[in-house]
Tab-separated table of C-alpha atoms in Angstrom:
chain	number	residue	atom	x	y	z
Y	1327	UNK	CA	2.323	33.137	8.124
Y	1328	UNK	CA	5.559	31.067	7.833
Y	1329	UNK	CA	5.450	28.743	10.517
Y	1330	UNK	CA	8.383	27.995	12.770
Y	1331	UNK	CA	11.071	25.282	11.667
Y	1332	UNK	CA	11.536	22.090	13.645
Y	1333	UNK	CA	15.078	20.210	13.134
Y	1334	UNK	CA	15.620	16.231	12.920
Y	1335	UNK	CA	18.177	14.028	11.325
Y	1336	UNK	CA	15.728	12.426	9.294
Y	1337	UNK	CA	11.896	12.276	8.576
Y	1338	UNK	CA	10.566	9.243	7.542
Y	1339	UNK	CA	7.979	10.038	5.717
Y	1340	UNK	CA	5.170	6.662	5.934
Y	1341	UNK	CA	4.923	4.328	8.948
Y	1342	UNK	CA	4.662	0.677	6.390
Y	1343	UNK	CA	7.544	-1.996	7.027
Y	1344	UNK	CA	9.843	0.389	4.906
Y	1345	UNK	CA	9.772	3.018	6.879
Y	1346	UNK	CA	9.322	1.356	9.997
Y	1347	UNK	CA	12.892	-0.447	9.396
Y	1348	UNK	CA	14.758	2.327	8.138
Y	1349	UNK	CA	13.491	4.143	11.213
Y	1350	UNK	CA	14.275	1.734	13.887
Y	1351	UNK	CA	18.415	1.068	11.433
Y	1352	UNK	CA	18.842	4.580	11.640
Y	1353	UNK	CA	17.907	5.457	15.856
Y	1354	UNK	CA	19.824	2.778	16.789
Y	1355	UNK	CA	22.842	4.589	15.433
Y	1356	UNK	CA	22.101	7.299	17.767
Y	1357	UNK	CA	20.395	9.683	15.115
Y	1358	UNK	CA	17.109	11.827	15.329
Y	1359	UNK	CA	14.274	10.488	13.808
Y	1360	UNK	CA	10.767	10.850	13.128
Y	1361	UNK	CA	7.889	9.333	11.360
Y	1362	UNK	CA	4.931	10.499	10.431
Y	1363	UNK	CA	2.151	8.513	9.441
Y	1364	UNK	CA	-1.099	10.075	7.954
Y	1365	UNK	CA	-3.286	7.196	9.548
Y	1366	UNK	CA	-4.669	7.055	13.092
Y	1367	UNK	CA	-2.398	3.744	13.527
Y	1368	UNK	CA	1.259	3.279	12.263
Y	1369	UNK	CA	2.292	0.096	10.722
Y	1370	UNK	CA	1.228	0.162	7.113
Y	1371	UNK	CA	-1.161	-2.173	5.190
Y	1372	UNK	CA	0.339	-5.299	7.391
Y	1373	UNK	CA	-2.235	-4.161	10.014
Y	1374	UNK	CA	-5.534	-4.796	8.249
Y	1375	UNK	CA	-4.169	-8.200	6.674
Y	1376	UNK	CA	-5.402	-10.800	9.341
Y	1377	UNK	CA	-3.785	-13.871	7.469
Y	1378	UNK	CA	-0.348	-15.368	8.157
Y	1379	UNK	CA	2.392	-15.282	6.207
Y	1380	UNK	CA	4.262	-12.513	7.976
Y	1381	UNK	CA	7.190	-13.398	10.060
Y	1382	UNK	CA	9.519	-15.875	9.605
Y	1383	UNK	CA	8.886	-19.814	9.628
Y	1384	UNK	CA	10.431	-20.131	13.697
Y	1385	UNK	CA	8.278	-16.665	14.386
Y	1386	UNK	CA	5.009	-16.828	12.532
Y	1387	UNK	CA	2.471	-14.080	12.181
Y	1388	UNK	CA	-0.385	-12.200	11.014
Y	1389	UNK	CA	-0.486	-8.734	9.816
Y	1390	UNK	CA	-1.542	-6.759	12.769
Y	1391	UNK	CA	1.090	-8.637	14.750
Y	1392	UNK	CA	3.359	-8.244	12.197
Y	1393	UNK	CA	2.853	-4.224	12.239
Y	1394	UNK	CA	2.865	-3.621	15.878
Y	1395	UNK	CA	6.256	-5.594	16.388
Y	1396	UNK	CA	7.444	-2.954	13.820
Y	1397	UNK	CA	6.508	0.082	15.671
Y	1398	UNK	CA	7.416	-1.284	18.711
Y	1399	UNK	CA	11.110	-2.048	17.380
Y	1400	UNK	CA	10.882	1.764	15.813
Y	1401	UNK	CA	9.617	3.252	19.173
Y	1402	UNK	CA	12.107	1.048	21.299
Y	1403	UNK	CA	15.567	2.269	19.469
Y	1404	UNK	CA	14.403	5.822	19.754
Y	1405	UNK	CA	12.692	6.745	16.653
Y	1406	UNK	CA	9.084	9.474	17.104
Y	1407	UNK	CA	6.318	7.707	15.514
Y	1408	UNK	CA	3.575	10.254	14.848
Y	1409	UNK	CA	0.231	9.262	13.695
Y	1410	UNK	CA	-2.485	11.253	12.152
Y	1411	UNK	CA	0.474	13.555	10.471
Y	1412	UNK	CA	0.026	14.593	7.145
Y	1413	UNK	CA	3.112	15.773	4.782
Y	1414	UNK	CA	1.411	18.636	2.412
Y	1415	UNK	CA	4.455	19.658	0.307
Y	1416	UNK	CA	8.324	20.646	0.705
Y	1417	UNK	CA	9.024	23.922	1.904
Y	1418	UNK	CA	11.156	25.197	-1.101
Y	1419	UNK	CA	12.632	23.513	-3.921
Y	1420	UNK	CA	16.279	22.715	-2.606
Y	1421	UNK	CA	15.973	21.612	0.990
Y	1422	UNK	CA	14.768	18.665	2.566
Y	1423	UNK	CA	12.128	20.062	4.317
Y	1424	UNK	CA	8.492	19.695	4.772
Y	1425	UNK	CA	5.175	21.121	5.520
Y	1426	UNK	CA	2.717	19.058	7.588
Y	1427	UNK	CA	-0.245	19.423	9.293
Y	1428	UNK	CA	-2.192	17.418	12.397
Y	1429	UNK	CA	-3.830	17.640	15.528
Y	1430	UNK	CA	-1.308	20.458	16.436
Y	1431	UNK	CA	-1.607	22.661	13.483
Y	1432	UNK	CA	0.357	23.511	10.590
Y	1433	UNK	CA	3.946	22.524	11.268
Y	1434	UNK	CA	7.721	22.646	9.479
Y	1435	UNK	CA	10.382	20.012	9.779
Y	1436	UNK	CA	13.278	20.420	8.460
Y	1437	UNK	CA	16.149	17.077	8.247
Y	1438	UNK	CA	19.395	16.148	6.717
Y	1439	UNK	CA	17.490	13.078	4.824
Y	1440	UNK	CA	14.026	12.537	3.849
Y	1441	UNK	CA	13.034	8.899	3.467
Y	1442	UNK	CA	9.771	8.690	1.483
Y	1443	UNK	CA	7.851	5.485	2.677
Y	1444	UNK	CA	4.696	6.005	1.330
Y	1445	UNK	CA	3.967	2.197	-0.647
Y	1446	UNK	CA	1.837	1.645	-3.217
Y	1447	UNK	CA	-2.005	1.709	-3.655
Y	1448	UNK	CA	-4.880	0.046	-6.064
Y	1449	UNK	CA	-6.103	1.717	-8.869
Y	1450	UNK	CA	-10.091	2.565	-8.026
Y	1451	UNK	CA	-12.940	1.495	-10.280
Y	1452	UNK	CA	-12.418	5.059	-11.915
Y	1453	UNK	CA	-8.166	4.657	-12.784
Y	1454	UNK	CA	-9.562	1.372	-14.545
Y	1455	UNK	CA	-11.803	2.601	-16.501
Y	1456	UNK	CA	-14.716	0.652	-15.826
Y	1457	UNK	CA	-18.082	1.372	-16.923
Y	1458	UNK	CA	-21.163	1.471	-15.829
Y	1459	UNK	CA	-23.483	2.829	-13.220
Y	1460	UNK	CA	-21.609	3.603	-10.074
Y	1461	UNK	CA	-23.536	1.746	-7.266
Y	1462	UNK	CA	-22.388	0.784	-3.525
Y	1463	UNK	CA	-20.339	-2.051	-2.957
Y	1464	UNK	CA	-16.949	-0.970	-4.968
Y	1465	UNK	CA	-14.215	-1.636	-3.447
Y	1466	UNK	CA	-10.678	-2.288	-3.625
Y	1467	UNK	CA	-8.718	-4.981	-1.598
Y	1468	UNK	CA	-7.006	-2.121	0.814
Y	1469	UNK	CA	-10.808	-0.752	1.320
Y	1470	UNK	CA	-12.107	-4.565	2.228
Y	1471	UNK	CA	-9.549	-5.464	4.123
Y	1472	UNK	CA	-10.354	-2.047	6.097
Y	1473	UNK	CA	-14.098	-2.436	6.324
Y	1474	UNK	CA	-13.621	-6.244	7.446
Y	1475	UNK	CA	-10.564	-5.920	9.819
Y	1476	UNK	CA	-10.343	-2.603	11.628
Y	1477	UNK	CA	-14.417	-1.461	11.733
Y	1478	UNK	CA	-16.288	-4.446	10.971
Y	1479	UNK	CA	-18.727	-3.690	8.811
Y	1480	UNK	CA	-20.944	-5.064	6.458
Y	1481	UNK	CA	-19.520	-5.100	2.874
Y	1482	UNK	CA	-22.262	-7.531	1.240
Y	1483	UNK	CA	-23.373	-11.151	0.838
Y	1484	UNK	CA	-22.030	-12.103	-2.620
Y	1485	UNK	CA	-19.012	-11.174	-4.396
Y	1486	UNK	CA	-16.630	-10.926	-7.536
Y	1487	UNK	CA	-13.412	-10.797	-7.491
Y	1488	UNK	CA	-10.850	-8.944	-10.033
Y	1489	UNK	CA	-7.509	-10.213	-10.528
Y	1490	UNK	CA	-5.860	-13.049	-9.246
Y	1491	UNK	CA	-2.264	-13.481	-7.635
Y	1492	UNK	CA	-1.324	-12.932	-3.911
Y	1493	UNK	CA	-3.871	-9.807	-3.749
Y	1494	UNK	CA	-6.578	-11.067	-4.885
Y	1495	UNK	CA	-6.571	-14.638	-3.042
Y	1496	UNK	CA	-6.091	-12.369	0.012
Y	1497	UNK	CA	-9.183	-10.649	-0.713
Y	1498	UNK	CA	-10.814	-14.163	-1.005
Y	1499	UNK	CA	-9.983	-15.064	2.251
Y	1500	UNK	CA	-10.860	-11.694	3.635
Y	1501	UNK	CA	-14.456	-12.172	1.956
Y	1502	UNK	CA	-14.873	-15.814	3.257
Y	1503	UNK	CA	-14.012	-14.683	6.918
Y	1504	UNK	CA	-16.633	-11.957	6.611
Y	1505	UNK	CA	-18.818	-14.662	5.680
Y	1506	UNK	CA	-19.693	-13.357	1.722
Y	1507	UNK	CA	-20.153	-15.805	-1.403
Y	1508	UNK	CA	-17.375	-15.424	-3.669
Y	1509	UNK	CA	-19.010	-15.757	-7.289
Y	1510	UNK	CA	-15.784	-16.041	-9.256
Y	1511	UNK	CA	-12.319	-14.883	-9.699
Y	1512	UNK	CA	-11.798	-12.904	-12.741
Y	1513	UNK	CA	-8.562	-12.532	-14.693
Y	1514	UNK	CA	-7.132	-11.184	-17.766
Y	1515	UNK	CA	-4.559	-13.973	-17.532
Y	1516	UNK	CA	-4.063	-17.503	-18.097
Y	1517	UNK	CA	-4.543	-19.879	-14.912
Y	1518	UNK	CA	-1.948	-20.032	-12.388
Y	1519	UNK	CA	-1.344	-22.306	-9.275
Y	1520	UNK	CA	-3.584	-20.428	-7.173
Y	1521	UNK	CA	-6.109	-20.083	-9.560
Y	1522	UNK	CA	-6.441	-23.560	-9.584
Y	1523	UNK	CA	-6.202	-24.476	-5.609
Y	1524	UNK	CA	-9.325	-21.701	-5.111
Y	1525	UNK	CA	-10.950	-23.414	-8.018
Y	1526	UNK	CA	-10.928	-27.293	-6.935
Y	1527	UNK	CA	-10.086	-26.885	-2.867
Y	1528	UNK	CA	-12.732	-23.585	-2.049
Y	1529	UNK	CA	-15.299	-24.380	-5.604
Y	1530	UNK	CA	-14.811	-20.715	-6.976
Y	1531	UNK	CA	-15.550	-20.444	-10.611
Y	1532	UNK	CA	-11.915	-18.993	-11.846
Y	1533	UNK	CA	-12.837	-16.996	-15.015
Y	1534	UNK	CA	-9.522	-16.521	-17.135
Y	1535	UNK	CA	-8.932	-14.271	-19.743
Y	1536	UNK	CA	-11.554	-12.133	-19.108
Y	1537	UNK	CA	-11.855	-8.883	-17.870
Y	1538	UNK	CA	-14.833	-6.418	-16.667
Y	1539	UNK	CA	-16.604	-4.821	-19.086
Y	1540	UNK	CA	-19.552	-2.946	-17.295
Y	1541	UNK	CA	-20.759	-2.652	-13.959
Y	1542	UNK	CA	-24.798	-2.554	-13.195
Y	1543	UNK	CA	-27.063	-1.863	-10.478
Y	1544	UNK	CA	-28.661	0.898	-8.193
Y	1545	UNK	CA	-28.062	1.931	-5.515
Y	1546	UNK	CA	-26.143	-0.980	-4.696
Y	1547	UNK	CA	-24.546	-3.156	-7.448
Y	1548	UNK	CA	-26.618	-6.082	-8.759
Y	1549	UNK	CA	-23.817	-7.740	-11.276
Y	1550	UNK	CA	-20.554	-7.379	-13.395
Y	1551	UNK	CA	-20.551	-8.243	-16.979
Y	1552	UNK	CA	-17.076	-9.773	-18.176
Y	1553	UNK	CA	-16.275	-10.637	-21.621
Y	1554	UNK	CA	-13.902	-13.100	-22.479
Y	1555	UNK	CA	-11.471	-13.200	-25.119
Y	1556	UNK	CA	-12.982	-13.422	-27.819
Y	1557	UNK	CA	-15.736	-11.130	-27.299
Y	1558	UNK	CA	-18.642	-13.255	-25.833
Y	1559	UNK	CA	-20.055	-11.668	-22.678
Y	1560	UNK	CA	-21.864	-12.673	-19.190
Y	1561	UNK	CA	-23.503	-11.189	-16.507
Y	1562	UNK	CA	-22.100	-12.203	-13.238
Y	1563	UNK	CA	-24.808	-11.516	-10.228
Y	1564	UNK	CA	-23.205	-10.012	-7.028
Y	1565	UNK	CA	-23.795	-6.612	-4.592
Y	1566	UNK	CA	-20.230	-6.681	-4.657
Y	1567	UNK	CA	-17.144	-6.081	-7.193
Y	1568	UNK	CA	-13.909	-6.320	-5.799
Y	1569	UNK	CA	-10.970	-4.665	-7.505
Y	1570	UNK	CA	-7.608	-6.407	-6.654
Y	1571	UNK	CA	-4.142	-5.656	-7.544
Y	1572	UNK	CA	-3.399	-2.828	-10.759
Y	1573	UNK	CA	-0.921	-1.029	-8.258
Y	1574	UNK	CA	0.412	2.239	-8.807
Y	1575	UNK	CA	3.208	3.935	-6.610
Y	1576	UNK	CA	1.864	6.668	-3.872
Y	1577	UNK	CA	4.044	9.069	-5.645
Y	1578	UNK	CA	1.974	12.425	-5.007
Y	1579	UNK	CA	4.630	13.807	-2.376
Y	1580	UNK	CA	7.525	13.280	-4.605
Y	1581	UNK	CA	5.501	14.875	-7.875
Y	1582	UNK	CA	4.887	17.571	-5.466
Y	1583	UNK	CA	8.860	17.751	-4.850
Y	1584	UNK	CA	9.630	17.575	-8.408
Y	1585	UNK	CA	11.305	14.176	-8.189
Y	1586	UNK	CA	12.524	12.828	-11.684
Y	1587	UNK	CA	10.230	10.021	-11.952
Y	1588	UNK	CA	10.487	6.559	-13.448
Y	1589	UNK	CA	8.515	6.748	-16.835
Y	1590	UNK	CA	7.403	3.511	-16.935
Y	1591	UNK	CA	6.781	3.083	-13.488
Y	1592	UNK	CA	5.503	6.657	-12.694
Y	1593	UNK	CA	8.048	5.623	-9.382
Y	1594	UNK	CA	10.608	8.028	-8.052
Y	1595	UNK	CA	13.820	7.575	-10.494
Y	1596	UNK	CA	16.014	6.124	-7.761
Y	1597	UNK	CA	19.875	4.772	-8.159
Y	1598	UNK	CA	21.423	2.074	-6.811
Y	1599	UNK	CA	21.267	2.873	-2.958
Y	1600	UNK	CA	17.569	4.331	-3.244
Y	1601	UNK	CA	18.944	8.016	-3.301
Y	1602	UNK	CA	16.613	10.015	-5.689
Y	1603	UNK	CA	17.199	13.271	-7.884
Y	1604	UNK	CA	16.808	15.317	-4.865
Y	1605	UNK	CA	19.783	15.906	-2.511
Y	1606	UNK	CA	19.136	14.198	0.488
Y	1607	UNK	CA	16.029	12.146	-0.836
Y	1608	UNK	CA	15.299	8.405	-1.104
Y	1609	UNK	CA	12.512	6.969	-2.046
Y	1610	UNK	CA	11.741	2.872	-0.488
Y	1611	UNK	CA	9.306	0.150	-0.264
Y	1612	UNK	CA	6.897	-0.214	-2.573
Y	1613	UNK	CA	6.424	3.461	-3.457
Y	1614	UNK	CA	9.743	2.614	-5.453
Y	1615	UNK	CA	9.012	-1.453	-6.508
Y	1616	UNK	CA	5.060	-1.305	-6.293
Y	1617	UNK	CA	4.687	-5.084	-5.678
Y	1618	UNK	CA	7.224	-6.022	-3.308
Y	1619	UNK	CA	6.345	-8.389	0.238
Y	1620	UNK	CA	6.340	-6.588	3.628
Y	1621	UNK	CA	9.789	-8.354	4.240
Y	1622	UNK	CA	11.308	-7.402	1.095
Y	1623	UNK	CA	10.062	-3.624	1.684
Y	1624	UNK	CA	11.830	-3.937	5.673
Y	1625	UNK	CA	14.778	-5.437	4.340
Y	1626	UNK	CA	15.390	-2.820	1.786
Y	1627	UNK	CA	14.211	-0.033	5.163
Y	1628	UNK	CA	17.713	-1.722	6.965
Y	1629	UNK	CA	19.646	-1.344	3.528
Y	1630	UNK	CA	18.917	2.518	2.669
Y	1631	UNK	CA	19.071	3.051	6.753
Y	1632	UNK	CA	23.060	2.250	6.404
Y	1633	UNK	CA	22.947	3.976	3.262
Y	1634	UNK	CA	21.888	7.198	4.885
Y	1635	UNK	CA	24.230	7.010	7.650
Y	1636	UNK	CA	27.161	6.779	5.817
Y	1637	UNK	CA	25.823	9.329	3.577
Y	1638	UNK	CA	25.376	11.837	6.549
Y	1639	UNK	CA	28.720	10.592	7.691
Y	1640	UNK	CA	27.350	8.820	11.120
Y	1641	UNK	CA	28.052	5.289	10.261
């Protein structure tokens, strides 16, 4: 049974700074929007990162506050936040319309512009091709920052880390507040800054060039053995194997549309004002740059939201 179509002026699809900004640029104009965010809480991966950095240098904050300042702007200039919404797929193949489904059933919403806010996530320990056995205590830096931040639970006592850079000296400092060993930072690349400040101000081994090469244990992991360069190998002991960075655009709802996609990217194809090869389609945040900082990803949001309303002709 077809269900019954609902009508908005646009459906932001994804509830991260992105979409949060574009949301709260485009109901201040006076225009009908909704969000819908697949989560039990809007505001994106900003609210399970408990470290600073968010905000600006006369406003400083963490994630969390960070995140619910968004959806409070959002919520304040109008815009429907819905949480625990899940898109499913377009309707047909020519109109920006989707089917989702929630606590209230199987629903249709149809909208003059679809922004598609859906970010970015971590390959797993499968996508990377990692072998092994596959024990407990596998996770990626979006999974540990979840365990730690929003449910508190126990994700082991001693740990490796893979891949370096902003993600993965997050996930250090999300292990050391949970109170678990960090064995070493592994990296297929040459030392960087950071690299060096966790090595001689926190004592964490930094292995460079090296990558994982098998992962042991059972029922819980007992080790990771790297090899280096040129071919030697170690065992590094741990219960638990932490998989940073390696992202990869959320991209199933615009496959799903038939989106032209970037080929090197696997990102939506976008052009210059984020529009994609679908009429009345736009693709932002880091489902179309992958890597980008939660104020990059808003700022872009406020861009494509005066994008879309000259576009629909209500700037």
């Amino acid at each position: 049974m077809t269900p019954a179509v609902r009508r908005v002026d646009v459906l932001v699809v994804g509830s991260g700074p992105a979409g949060l900004a574009a949301a709260t640029r485009l109901a201040t104009a006076g225009l009908d929007v909704e969000v819908l965010e697949r989560d039990q809480q809007a505001g994106g991966v900003p609210r399970h990162c408990r470290h600073g950095g968010f905000g600006t240098p006369w406003h400083p904050l963490n994630g969390p506050g960070y995140a619910s300042r968004a959806v409070r702007a959002a919520e304040n200039a109008g815009a429907a936040v819905r949480t625990g919404v899940t898109a499913l797929g377009w309707a047909d193949a020519t109109t920006p319309a989707l089917d989702t489904v929630g606590a209230h059933g199987h629903e249709r919403i149809a909208a003059r512009a679809v922004l598609l806010a859906t970010g970015a996530r971590e390959r797993s320990r499968a996508a990377r091709l990692i072998p092994g056995t596959r024990p407990a205590g596998i996770l990626t830096t979006g999974e540990l920052q979840q365990s730690v931040h929003l449910f508190g639970q126990y994700v082991g006592a001693r740990a490796v880390v893979v891949g370096t850079g902003r993600i993965g000296h997050a996930a250090v400092g999300t292990l050391r507040r949970a109170g678990v060993a960090v064995a070493a930072l592994v990296t297929d690349r040459p030392a960087a800054p950071r690299d060096l400040d966790a090595r001689l101000r926190l004592g964490i081994p930094v292995l460079t060039r090296t990558t994982p090469a098998e992962i042991l244990g059972s029922p819980r992991a007992t080790g990771l053995r790297v090899r280096r360069a040129d071919g030697r190998t170690a065992v590094l002991p741990c219960d638990t194997v932490v998989l940073t960075g390696d992202l990869a655009p959320d991209h199933d709802l615009a496959r799903r549309g038939a989106l032209l996609l970037d080929p090197g990217t696997r990102a939506p194809a976008t052009d210059g004002a984020s529009r994609t090869s679908r009429s009345g389609v736009y693709a932002i945040g880091n489902l179309a740059h992958v890597t980008w900082t939660a104020r990059m990803a808003a700022a872009e949001g406020r861009r494509v939201g005066a994008v879309v309303l000259r576009d629909l002709g209500a700037d």
